[in-house]
JSON list of C-alpha atoms in Angstrom, two decimals:
[
{"chain": "A", "resi": 25, "resn": "MET", "atom": "CA", "xyz": [-0.11, -0.04, 0.07]},
{"chain": "A", "resi": 26, "resn": "THR", "atom": "CA", "xyz": [1.31, 3.32, -1.09]},
{"chain": "A", "resi": 27, "resn": "PRO", "atom": "CA", "xyz": [1.35, 6.05, 1.74]},
{"chain": "A", "resi": 28, "resn": "PRO", "atom": "CA", "xyz": [-0.59, 9.24, 0.58]},
{"chain": "A", "resi": 29, "resn": "GLN", "atom": "CA", "xyz": [1.69, 12.12, -0.52]},
{"chain": "A", "resi": 30, "resn": "ASN", "atom": "CA", "xyz": [1.29, 15.85, 0.52]},
{"chain": "A", "resi": 31, "resn": "SER", "atom": "CA", "xyz": [0.95, 17.34, -3.06]},
{"chain": "A", "resi": 32, "resn": "LEU", "atom": "CA", "xyz": [0.08, 16.53, -6.48]},
{"chain": "A", "resi": 33, "resn": "HIS", "atom": "CA", "xyz": [1.83, 17.65, -9.56]},
{"chain": "A", "resi": 34, "resn": "TYR", "atom": "CA", "xyz": [0.65, 17.42, -13.23]},
{"chain": "A", "resi": 35, "resn": "ALA", "atom": "CA", "xyz": [2.17, 17.57, -16.63]},
{"chain": "A", "resi": 36, "resn": "SER", "atom": "CA", "xyz": [0.09, 17.83, -20.00]},
{"chain": "A", "resi": 37, "resn": "PHE", "atom": "CA", "xyz": [1.47, 17.55, -23.50]},
{"chain": "A", "resi": 38, "resn": "SER", "atom": "CA", "xyz": [0.16, 16.74, -27.00]},
{"chain": "A", "resi": 39, "resn": "THR", "atom": "CA", "xyz": [0.24, 13.27, -28.45]},
{"chain": "A", "resi": 40, "resn": "PRO", "atom": "CA", "xyz": [-0.92, 11.85, -31.88]},
{"chain": "A", "resi": 41, "resn": "ASP", "atom": "CA", "xyz": [-4.15, 11.10, -30.41]},
{"chain": "A", "resi": 42, "resn": "GLY", "atom": "CA", "xyz": [-4.64, 14.33, -28.70]},
{"chain": "A", "resi": 43, "resn": "PRO", "atom": "CA", "xyz": [-4.01, 16.15, -25.44]},
{"chain": "A", "resi": 44, "resn": "PHE", "atom": "CA", "xyz": [-2.58, 13.80, -22.62]},
{"chain": "A", "resi": 45, "resn": "SER", "atom": "CA", "xyz": [-2.07, 14.70, -19.08]},
{"chain": "A", "resi": 46, "resn": "VAL", "atom": "CA", "xyz": [-0.37, 12.99, -16.10]},
{"chain": "A", "resi": 47, "resn": "VAL", "atom": "CA", "xyz": [-1.29, 13.62, -12.24]},
{"chain": "A", "resi": 48, "resn": "ALA", "atom": "CA", "xyz": [1.30, 12.12, -9.79]},
{"chain": "A", "resi": 49, "resn": "ASN", "atom": "CA", "xyz": [2.56, 12.53, -6.22]},
{"chain": "A", "resi": 50, "resn": "ASP", "atom": "CA", "xyz": [6.25, 12.13, -5.45]},
{"chain": "A", "resi": 51, "resn": "SER", "atom": "CA", "xyz": [6.35, 8.28, -6.11]},
{"chain": "A", "resi": 52, "resn": "HIS", "atom": "CA", "xyz": [3.63, 7.19, -8.61]},
{"chain": "A", "resi": 53, "resn": "VAL", "atom": "CA", "xyz": [1.27, 8.24, -11.51]},
{"chain": "A", "resi": 54, "resn": "LEU", "atom": "CA", "xyz": [-2.12, 8.32, -10.18]},
{"chain": "A", "resi": 55, "resn": "ALA", "atom": "CA", "xyz": [-4.11, 9.29, -13.03]},
{"chain": "A", "resi": 56, "resn": "SER", "atom": "CA", "xyz": [-3.74, 9.93, -16.86]},
{"chain": "A", "resi": 57, "resn": "GLY", "atom": "CA", "xyz": [-5.72, 10.44, -19.78]},
{"chain": "A", "resi": 58, "resn": "TRP", "atom": "CA", "xyz": [-6.32, 12.22, -23.00]},
{"chain": "A", "resi": 59, "resn": "THR", "atom": "CA", "xyz": [-7.54, 15.52, -21.56]},
{"chain": "A", "resi": 60, "resn": "TRP", "atom": "CA", "xyz": [-6.33, 18.80, -20.66]},
{"chain": "A", "resi": 61, "resn": "ASP", "atom": "CA", "xyz": [-8.84, 18.84, -17.77]},
{"chain": "A", "resi": 62, "resn": "ILE", "atom": "CA", "xyz": [-6.75, 18.18, -14.71]},
{"chain": "A", "resi": 63, "resn": "ALA", "atom": "CA", "xyz": [-9.68, 18.74, -12.42]},
{"chain": "A", "resi": 64, "resn": "SER", "atom": "CA", "xyz": [-11.39, 15.53, -14.12]},
{"chain": "A", "resi": 65, "resn": "LEU", "atom": "CA", "xyz": [-8.47, 13.18, -13.58]},
{"chain": "A", "resi": 66, "resn": "ILE", "atom": "CA", "xyz": [-8.02, 14.39, -10.03]},
{"chain": "A", "resi": 67, "resn": "GLU", "atom": "CA", "xyz": [-11.69, 13.14, -9.47]},
{"chain": "A", "resi": 68, "resn": "LEU", "atom": "CA", "xyz": [-10.60, 9.80, -10.68]},
{"chain": "A", "resi": 69, "resn": "ILE", "atom": "CA", "xyz": [-8.07, 9.36, -7.73]},
{"chain": "A", "resi": 70, "resn": "HIS", "atom": "CA", "xyz": [-8.97, 7.46, -4.88]},
{"chain": "A", "resi": 71, "resn": "PRO", "atom": "CA", "xyz": [-9.49, 9.94, -1.89]},
{"chain": "A", "resi": 72, "resn": "THR", "atom": "CA", "xyz": [-6.72, 8.34, 0.28]},
{"chain": "A", "resi": 73, "resn": "LEU", "atom": "CA", "xyz": [-4.32, 9.02, -2.51]},
{"chain": "A", "resi": 74, "resn": "ARG", "atom": "CA", "xyz": [-5.22, 12.59, -3.12]},
{"chain": "A", "resi": 75, "resn": "ALA", "atom": "CA", "xyz": [-3.59, 15.46, -1.45]},
{"chain": "A", "resi": 76, "resn": "ALA", "atom": "CA", "xyz": [-5.37, 17.05, 1.66]},
{"chain": "A", "resi": 77, "resn": "ASP", "atom": "CA", "xyz": [-8.25, 19.17, 0.47]},
{"chain": "A", "resi": 78, "resn": "PRO", "atom": "CA", "xyz": [-7.05, 22.44, -0.79]},
{"chain": "A", "resi": 79, "resn": "ALA", "atom": "CA", "xyz": [-8.32, 25.63, 0.93]},
{"chain": "A", "resi": 80, "resn": "PRO", "atom": "CA", "xyz": [-10.35, 27.86, -1.09]},
{"chain": "A", "resi": 81, "resn": "GLY", "atom": "CA", "xyz": [-8.43, 29.49, -3.83]},
{"chain": "A", "resi": 82, "resn": "ASP", "atom": "CA", "xyz": [-5.61, 27.01, -3.77]},
{"chain": "A", "resi": 83, "resn": "GLN", "atom": "CA", "xyz": [-4.98, 24.73, -6.61]},
{"chain": "A", "resi": 84, "resn": "ALA", "atom": "CA", "xyz": [-5.56, 20.81, -6.27]},
{"chain": "A", "resi": 85, "resn": "ALA", "atom": "CA", "xyz": [-2.63, 20.06, -8.15]},
{"chain": "A", "resi": 86, "resn": "VAL", "atom": "CA", "xyz": [0.29, 22.25, -9.43]},
{"chain": "A", "resi": 87, "resn": "PRO", "atom": "CA", "xyz": [2.35, 21.89, -12.57]},
{"chain": "A", "resi": 88, "resn": "GLY", "atom": "CA", "xyz": [5.38, 19.88, -11.73]},
{"chain": "A", "resi": 89, "resn": "GLN", "atom": "CA", "xyz": [8.72, 18.57, -13.04]},
{"chain": "A", "resi": 90, "resn": "GLY", "atom": "CA", "xyz": [9.30, 15.59, -10.66]},
{"chain": "A", "resi": 91, "resn": "SER", "atom": "CA", "xyz": [11.08, 12.61, -11.71]},
{"chain": "A", "resi": 92, "resn": "VAL", "atom": "CA", "xyz": [7.82, 10.59, -11.67]},
{"chain": "A", "resi": 93, "resn": "LEU", "atom": "CA", "xyz": [6.20, 13.01, -14.00]},
{"chain": "A", "resi": 94, "resn": "THR", "atom": "CA", "xyz": [9.61, 13.28, -16.26]},
{"chain": "A", "resi": 95, "resn": "HIS", "atom": "CA", "xyz": [9.67, 9.37, -16.48]},
{"chain": "A", "resi": 96, "resn": "ALA", "atom": "CA", "xyz": [5.93, 9.31, -17.41]},
{"chain": "A", "resi": 97, "resn": "ALA", "atom": "CA", "xyz": [6.30, 12.01, -19.96]},
{"chain": "A", "resi": 98, "resn": "GLU", "atom": "CA", "xyz": [9.43, 10.38, -21.47]},
{"chain": "A", "resi": 99, "resn": "ALA", "atom": "CA", "xyz": [7.48, 6.97, -21.53]},
{"chain": "A", "resi": 100, "resn": "VAL", "atom": "CA", "xyz": [4.39, 8.23, -23.28]},
{"chain": "A", "resi": 101, "resn": "ALA", "atom": "CA", "xyz": [6.75, 9.83, -26.03]},
{"chain": "A", "resi": 102, "resn": "ASP", "atom": "CA", "xyz": [8.52, 6.78, -26.40]},
{"chain": "A", "resi": 103, "resn": "TYR", "atom": "CA", "xyz": [5.22, 4.60, -26.56]},
{"chain": "A", "resi": 104, "resn": "TYR", "atom": "CA", "xyz": [4.06, 6.96, -29.23]},
{"chain": "A", "resi": 105, "resn": "ALA", "atom": "CA", "xyz": [7.47, 6.54, -30.98]},
{"chain": "A", "resi": 106, "resn": "GLY", "atom": "CA", "xyz": [7.11, 2.76, -31.00]},
{"chain": "A", "resi": 107, "resn": "ASP", "atom": "CA", "xyz": [8.38, 1.44, -27.90]},
{"chain": "A", "resi": 108, "resn": "THR", "atom": "CA", "xyz": [5.24, -0.18, -26.53]},
{"chain": "A", "resi": 109, "resn": "ALA", "atom": "CA", "xyz": [7.22, -1.58, -23.35]},
{"chain": "A", "resi": 110, "resn": "ALA", "atom": "CA", "xyz": [8.24, 1.88, -22.41]},
{"chain": "A", "resi": 111, "resn": "LEU", "atom": "CA", "xyz": [5.28, 2.25, -20.24]},
{"chain": "A", "resi": 112, "resn": "ASP", "atom": "CA", "xyz": [5.86, -0.87, -18.02]},
{"chain": "A", "resi": 113, "resn": "SER", "atom": "CA", "xyz": [8.28, 0.83, -15.82]},
{"chain": "A", "resi": 114, "resn": "VAL", "atom": "CA", "xyz": [6.35, 3.68, -14.79]},
{"chain": "A", "resi": 115, "resn": "PRO", "atom": "CA", "xyz": [5.16, 3.48, -11.12]},
{"chain": "A", "resi": 116, "resn": "VAL", "atom": "CA", "xyz": [1.31, 3.54, -10.78]},
{"chain": "A", "resi": 117, "resn": "ALA", "atom": "CA", "xyz": [-0.79, 3.68, -7.64]},
{"chain": "A", "resi": 118, "resn": "GLN", "atom": "CA", "xyz": [-4.44, 3.07, -7.37]},
{"chain": "A", "resi": 119, "resn": "ARG", "atom": "CA", "xyz": [-6.81, 1.94, -4.69]},
{"chain": "A", "resi": 120, "resn": "SER", "atom": "CA", "xyz": [-10.16, 0.08, -4.49]},
{"chain": "A", "resi": 121, "resn": "GLY", "atom": "CA", "xyz": [-11.45, -3.25, -3.35]},
{"chain": "A", "resi": 122, "resn": "PRO", "atom": "CA", "xyz": [-9.32, -6.27, -3.67]},
{"chain": "A", "resi": 123, "resn": "PHE", "atom": "CA", "xyz": [-10.59, -7.63, -7.12]},
{"chain": "A", "resi": 124, "resn": "ARG", "atom": "CA", "xyz": [-10.25, -4.30, -8.81]},
{"chain": "A", "resi": 125, "resn": "GLU", "atom": "CA", "xyz": [-6.71, -3.81, -7.50]},
{"chain": "A", "resi": 126, "resn": "GLN", "atom": "CA", "xyz": [-5.84, -7.37, -8.59]},
{"chain": "A", "resi": 127, "resn": "ALA", "atom": "CA", "xyz": [-7.54, -6.67, -11.88]},
{"chain": "A", "resi": 128, "resn": "TRP", "atom": "CA", "xyz": [-5.56, -3.52, -12.55]},
{"chain": "A", "resi": 129, "resn": "GLU", "atom": "CA", "xyz": [-2.17, -5.32, -11.93]},
{"chain": "A", "resi": 130, "resn": "VAL", "atom": "CA", "xyz": [-3.30, -8.18, -14.28]},
{"chain": "A", "resi": 131, "resn": "LEU", "atom": "CA", "xyz": [-4.01, -5.24, -16.91]},
{"chain": "A", "resi": 132, "resn": "ARG", "atom": "CA", "xyz": [-0.33, -4.21, -16.52]},
{"chain": "A", "resi": 133, "resn": "GLN", "atom": "CA", "xyz": [0.79, -7.45, -17.54]},
{"chain": "A", "resi": 134, "resn": "VAL", "atom": "CA", "xyz": [-1.27, -7.83, -20.95]},
{"chain": "A", "resi": 135, "resn": "ALA", "atom": "CA", "xyz": [1.12, -7.55, -23.77]},
{"chain": "A", "resi": 136, "resn": "PRO", "atom": "CA", "xyz": [0.73, -4.96, -26.38]},
{"chain": "A", "resi": 137, "resn": "GLY", "atom": "CA", "xyz": [-0.51, -6.49, -29.76]},
{"chain": "A", "resi": 138, "resn": "ALA", "atom": "CA", "xyz": [-2.36, -9.27, -27.77]},
{"chain": "A", "resi": 139, "resn": "PRO", "atom": "CA", "xyz": [-5.74, -7.79, -26.43]},
{"chain": "A", "resi": 140, "resn": "LEU", "atom": "CA", "xyz": [-8.04, -9.94, -24.14]},
{"chain": "A", "resi": 141, "resn": "THR", "atom": "CA", "xyz": [-11.61, -10.49, -24.16]},
{"chain": "A", "resi": 142, "resn": "TYR", "atom": "CA", "xyz": [-13.48, -9.05, -21.08]},
{"chain": "A", "resi": 143, "resn": "ALA", "atom": "CA", "xyz": [-14.29, -12.81, -20.22]},
{"chain": "A", "resi": 144, "resn": "SER", "atom": "CA", "xyz": [-10.63, -13.93, -20.35]},
{"chain": "A", "resi": 145, "resn": "TYR", "atom": "CA", "xyz": [-9.55, -10.80, -18.46]},
{"chain": "A", "resi": 146, "resn": "ALA", "atom": "CA", "xyz": [-11.96, -11.94, -15.59]},
{"chain": "A", "resi": 147, "resn": "GLN", "atom": "CA", "xyz": [-10.47, -15.27, -15.69]},
{"chain": "A", "resi": 148, "resn": "ARG", "atom": "CA", "xyz": [-6.87, -14.00, -15.55]},
{"chain": "A", "resi": 149, "resn": "ALA", "atom": "CA", "xyz": [-7.90, -11.56, -12.75]},
{"chain": "A", "resi": 150, "resn": "GLY", "atom": "CA", "xyz": [-8.99, -14.78, -10.57]},
{"chain": "A", "resi": 151, "resn": "ARG", "atom": "CA", "xyz": [-12.85, -14.63, -11.12]},
{"chain": "A", "resi": 152, "resn": "PRO", "atom": "CA", "xyz": [-13.71, -16.20, -14.46]},
{"chain": "A", "resi": 153, "resn": "ALA", "atom": "CA", "xyz": [-17.62, -15.39, -13.68]},
{"chain": "A", "resi": 154, "resn": "ALA", "atom": "CA", "xyz": [-17.09, -11.84, -12.75]},
{"chain": "A", "resi": 155, "resn": "VAL", "atom": "CA", "xyz": [-17.02, -10.39, -16.31]},
{"chain": "A", "resi": 156, "resn": "ARG", "atom": "CA", "xyz": [-18.90, -7.37, -15.44]},
{"chain": "A", "resi": 157, "resn": "ALA", "atom": "CA", "xyz": [-16.63, -6.77, -12.40]},
{"chain": "A", "resi": 158, "resn": "ALA", "atom": "CA", "xyz": [-13.80, -6.98, -14.79]},
{"chain": "A", "resi": 159, "resn": "ALA", "atom": "CA", "xyz": [-15.32, -4.50, -17.32]},
{"chain": "A", "resi": 160, "resn": "GLY", "atom": "CA", "xyz": [-15.88, -2.02, -14.28]},
{"chain": "A", "resi": 161, "resn": "ALA", "atom": "CA", "xyz": [-12.31, -2.45, -13.33]},
{"chain": "A", "resi": 162, "resn": "CYS", "atom": "CA", "xyz": [-11.50, -1.21, -16.91]},
{"chain": "A", "resi": 163, "resn": "ALA", "atom": "CA", "xyz": [-14.20, 1.62, -16.40]},
{"chain": "A", "resi": 164, "resn": "MET", "atom": "CA", "xyz": [-12.85, 2.82, -13.02]},
{"chain": "A", "resi": 165, "resn": "ASN", "atom": "CA", "xyz": [-9.18, 2.69, -14.22]},
{"chain": "A", "resi": 166, "resn": "ALA", "atom": "CA", "xyz": [-7.85, 6.23, -13.47]},
{"chain": "A", "resi": 167, "resn": "ALA", "atom": "CA", "xyz": [-4.27, 5.60, -15.03]},
{"chain": "A", "resi": 168, "resn": "ALA", "atom": "CA", "xyz": [-5.11, 5.21, -18.75]},
{"chain": "A", "resi": 169, "resn": "LEU", "atom": "CA", "xyz": [-2.33, 4.02, -20.86]},
{"chain": "A", "resi": 170, "resn": "PHE", "atom": "CA", "xyz": [-0.15, 3.18, -17.97]},
{"chain": "A", "resi": 171, "resn": "VAL", "atom": "CA", "xyz": [-2.87, 0.66, -16.73]},
{"chain": "A", "resi": 172, "resn": "PRO", "atom": "CA", "xyz": [-3.64, -0.53, -20.27]},
{"chain": "A", "resi": 173, "resn": "CYS", "atom": "CA", "xyz": [-7.52, -1.00, -20.13]},
{"chain": "A", "resi": 174, "resn": "HIS", "atom": "CA", "xyz": [-7.67, -0.43, -23.85]},
{"chain": "A", "resi": 175, "resn": "ARG", "atom": "CA", "xyz": [-6.26, -3.85, -24.32]},
{"chain": "A", "resi": 176, "resn": "VAL", "atom": "CA", "xyz": [-9.67, -5.31, -23.28]},
{"chain": "A", "resi": 177, "resn": "ILE", "atom": "CA", "xyz": [-12.12, -5.99, -26.03]},
{"chain": "A", "resi": 178, "resn": "ARG", "atom": "CA", "xyz": [-15.60, -7.70, -26.35]},
{"chain": "A", "resi": 179, "resn": "THR", "atom": "CA", "xyz": [-15.94, -11.34, -27.06]},
{"chain": "A", "resi": 180, "resn": "ASP", "atom": "CA", "xyz": [-17.55, -10.72, -30.51]},
{"chain": "A", "resi": 181, "resn": "GLY", "atom": "CA", "xyz": [-14.34, -8.78, -31.43]},
{"chain": "A", "resi": 182, "resn": "GLY", "atom": "CA", "xyz": [-16.10, -5.25, -30.77]},
{"chain": "A", "resi": 183, "resn": "LEU", "atom": "CA", "xyz": [-14.16, -2.57, -29.21]},
{"chain": "A", "resi": 184, "resn": "GLY", "atom": "CA", "xyz": [-16.22, -2.10, -26.18]},
{"chain": "A", "resi": 185, "resn": "GLY", "atom": "CA", "xyz": [-16.28, 1.23, -24.37]},
{"chain": "A", "resi": 186, "resn": "PHE", "atom": "CA", "xyz": [-13.34, 3.51, -23.41]},
{"chain": "A", "resi": 187, "resn": "ARG", "atom": "CA", "xyz": [-13.60, 6.58, -21.32]},
{"chain": "A", "resi": 188, "resn": "TYR", "atom": "CA", "xyz": [-11.54, 8.78, -23.82]},
{"chain": "A", "resi": 189, "resn": "GLY", "atom": "CA", "xyz": [-13.49, 7.47, -26.64]},
{"chain": "A", "resi": 190, "resn": "VAL", "atom": "CA", "xyz": [-13.44, 4.46, -28.95]},
{"chain": "A", "resi": 191, "resn": "GLN", "atom": "CA", "xyz": [-11.47, 6.23, -31.57]},
{"chain": "A", "resi": 192, "resn": "ILE", "atom": "CA", "xyz": [-8.47, 6.54, -29.32]},
{"chain": "A", "resi": 193, "resn": "LYS", "atom": "CA", "xyz": [-8.85, 3.04, -28.17]},
{"chain": "A", "resi": 194, "resn": "GLU", "atom": "CA", "xyz": [-8.76, 1.91, -31.88]},
{"chain": "A", "resi": 195, "resn": "SER", "atom": "CA", "xyz": [-5.82, 3.88, -32.37]},
{"chain": "A", "resi": 196, "resn": "LEU", "atom": "CA", "xyz": [-4.02, 2.59, -29.50]},
{"chain": "A", "resi": 197, "resn": "LEU", "atom": "CA", "xyz": [-4.89, -1.10, -30.44]},
{"chain": "A", "resi": 198, "resn": "ARG", "atom": "CA", "xyz": [-3.65, -0.46, -34.23]},
{"chain": "A", "resi": 199, "resn": "ARG", "atom": "CA", "xyz": [-0.53, 1.04, -32.96]},
{"chain": "A", "resi": 200, "resn": "GLU", "atom": "CA", "xyz": [0.19, -1.97, -30.84]},
{"chain": "A", "resi": 201, "resn": "ALA", "atom": "CA", "xyz": [-0.64, -4.54, -33.40]},
{"chain": "A", "resi": 202, "resn": "ALA", "atom": "CA", "xyz": [1.91, -7.12, -34.36]},
{"chain": "A", "resi": 203, "resn": "PRO", "atom": "CA", "xyz": [3.96, -6.09, -37.37]},
{"chain": "A", "resi": 204, "resn": "ALA", "atom": "CA", "xyz": [3.06, -6.97, -40.85]},
{"chain": "A", "resi": 205, "resn": "PRO", "atom": "CA", "xyz": [4.46, -10.24, -41.71]},
{"chain": "A", "resi": 206, "resn": "SER", "atom": "CA", "xyz": [7.77, -9.97, -43.73]},
{"chain": "A", "resi": 207, "resn": "PRO", "atom": "CA", "xyz": [7.40, -9.82, -47.44]},
{"chain": "A", "resi": 208, "resn": "LEU", "atom": "CA", "xyz": [9.69, -12.81, -47.64]},
{"chain": "A", "resi": 209, "resn": "ALA", "atom": "CA", "xyz": [6.94, -14.78, -45.92]},
{"chain": "A", "resi": 210, "resn": "ASP", "atom": "CA", "xyz": [4.30, -13.89, -48.34]},
{"chain": "A", "resi": 211, "resn": "PRO", "atom": "CA", "xyz": [3.51, -17.08, -50.43]},
{"chain": "A", "resi": 212, "resn": "ARG", "atom": "CA", "xyz": [2.51, -14.74, -53.46]},
{"chain": "A", "resi": 213, "resn": "LEU", "atom": "CA", "xyz": [6.39, -13.51, -53.73]},
{"chain": "A", "resi": 214, "resn": "GLU", "atom": "CA", "xyz": [8.03, -16.98, -53.47]},
{"chain": "A", "resi": 215, "resn": "SER", "atom": "CA", "xyz": [9.83, -18.37, -56.37]},
{"chain": "A", "resi": 216, "resn": "PRO", "atom": "CA", "xyz": [7.81, -20.74, -58.45]},
{"chain": "A", "resi": 217, "resn": "ALA", "atom": "CA", "xyz": [8.67, -24.45, -57.84]},
{"chain": "A", "resi": 218, "resn": "ARG", "atom": "CA", "xyz": [10.98, -26.08, -59.92]}
]
């Protein structure tokens, strides 16, 4: 369990999918997503991880350059440059009940290019019959991209929902898709049999 920190800091920057913001304490990313609206991200953070309620007129979070924010921003830039593993080393803290916390840890293990169905996600999270609870863990995930809920899709192959829009989810999944087969493996390009 991560102790609450005294202050929250944020960073916002542009990505190919639109604006992306990160809210962190001194040691962990607490919330992130495709928005400039920092207040909406702070609302997603579990109350025990938020800074003490600010006094009237104070900001709930201040712009920052902490090592966690710097690391997170670099990881997002590297991700969009093609290094989908760059996000793995960014520390994230979220709190909820035991199943949801376990489900979020499972999400961090889902490999890019290998999306899971909600049913298989529930199974990996230890409760095969809890498909709705698994979907709820995706819906309540505050740390989008770092906890890759976009890698969970419907059993019929549909994308399902995504807090930041299905277009962004589709873009992320396309970005993470396995590379196209080598032209050398294309049977149309093989030499004719002799």
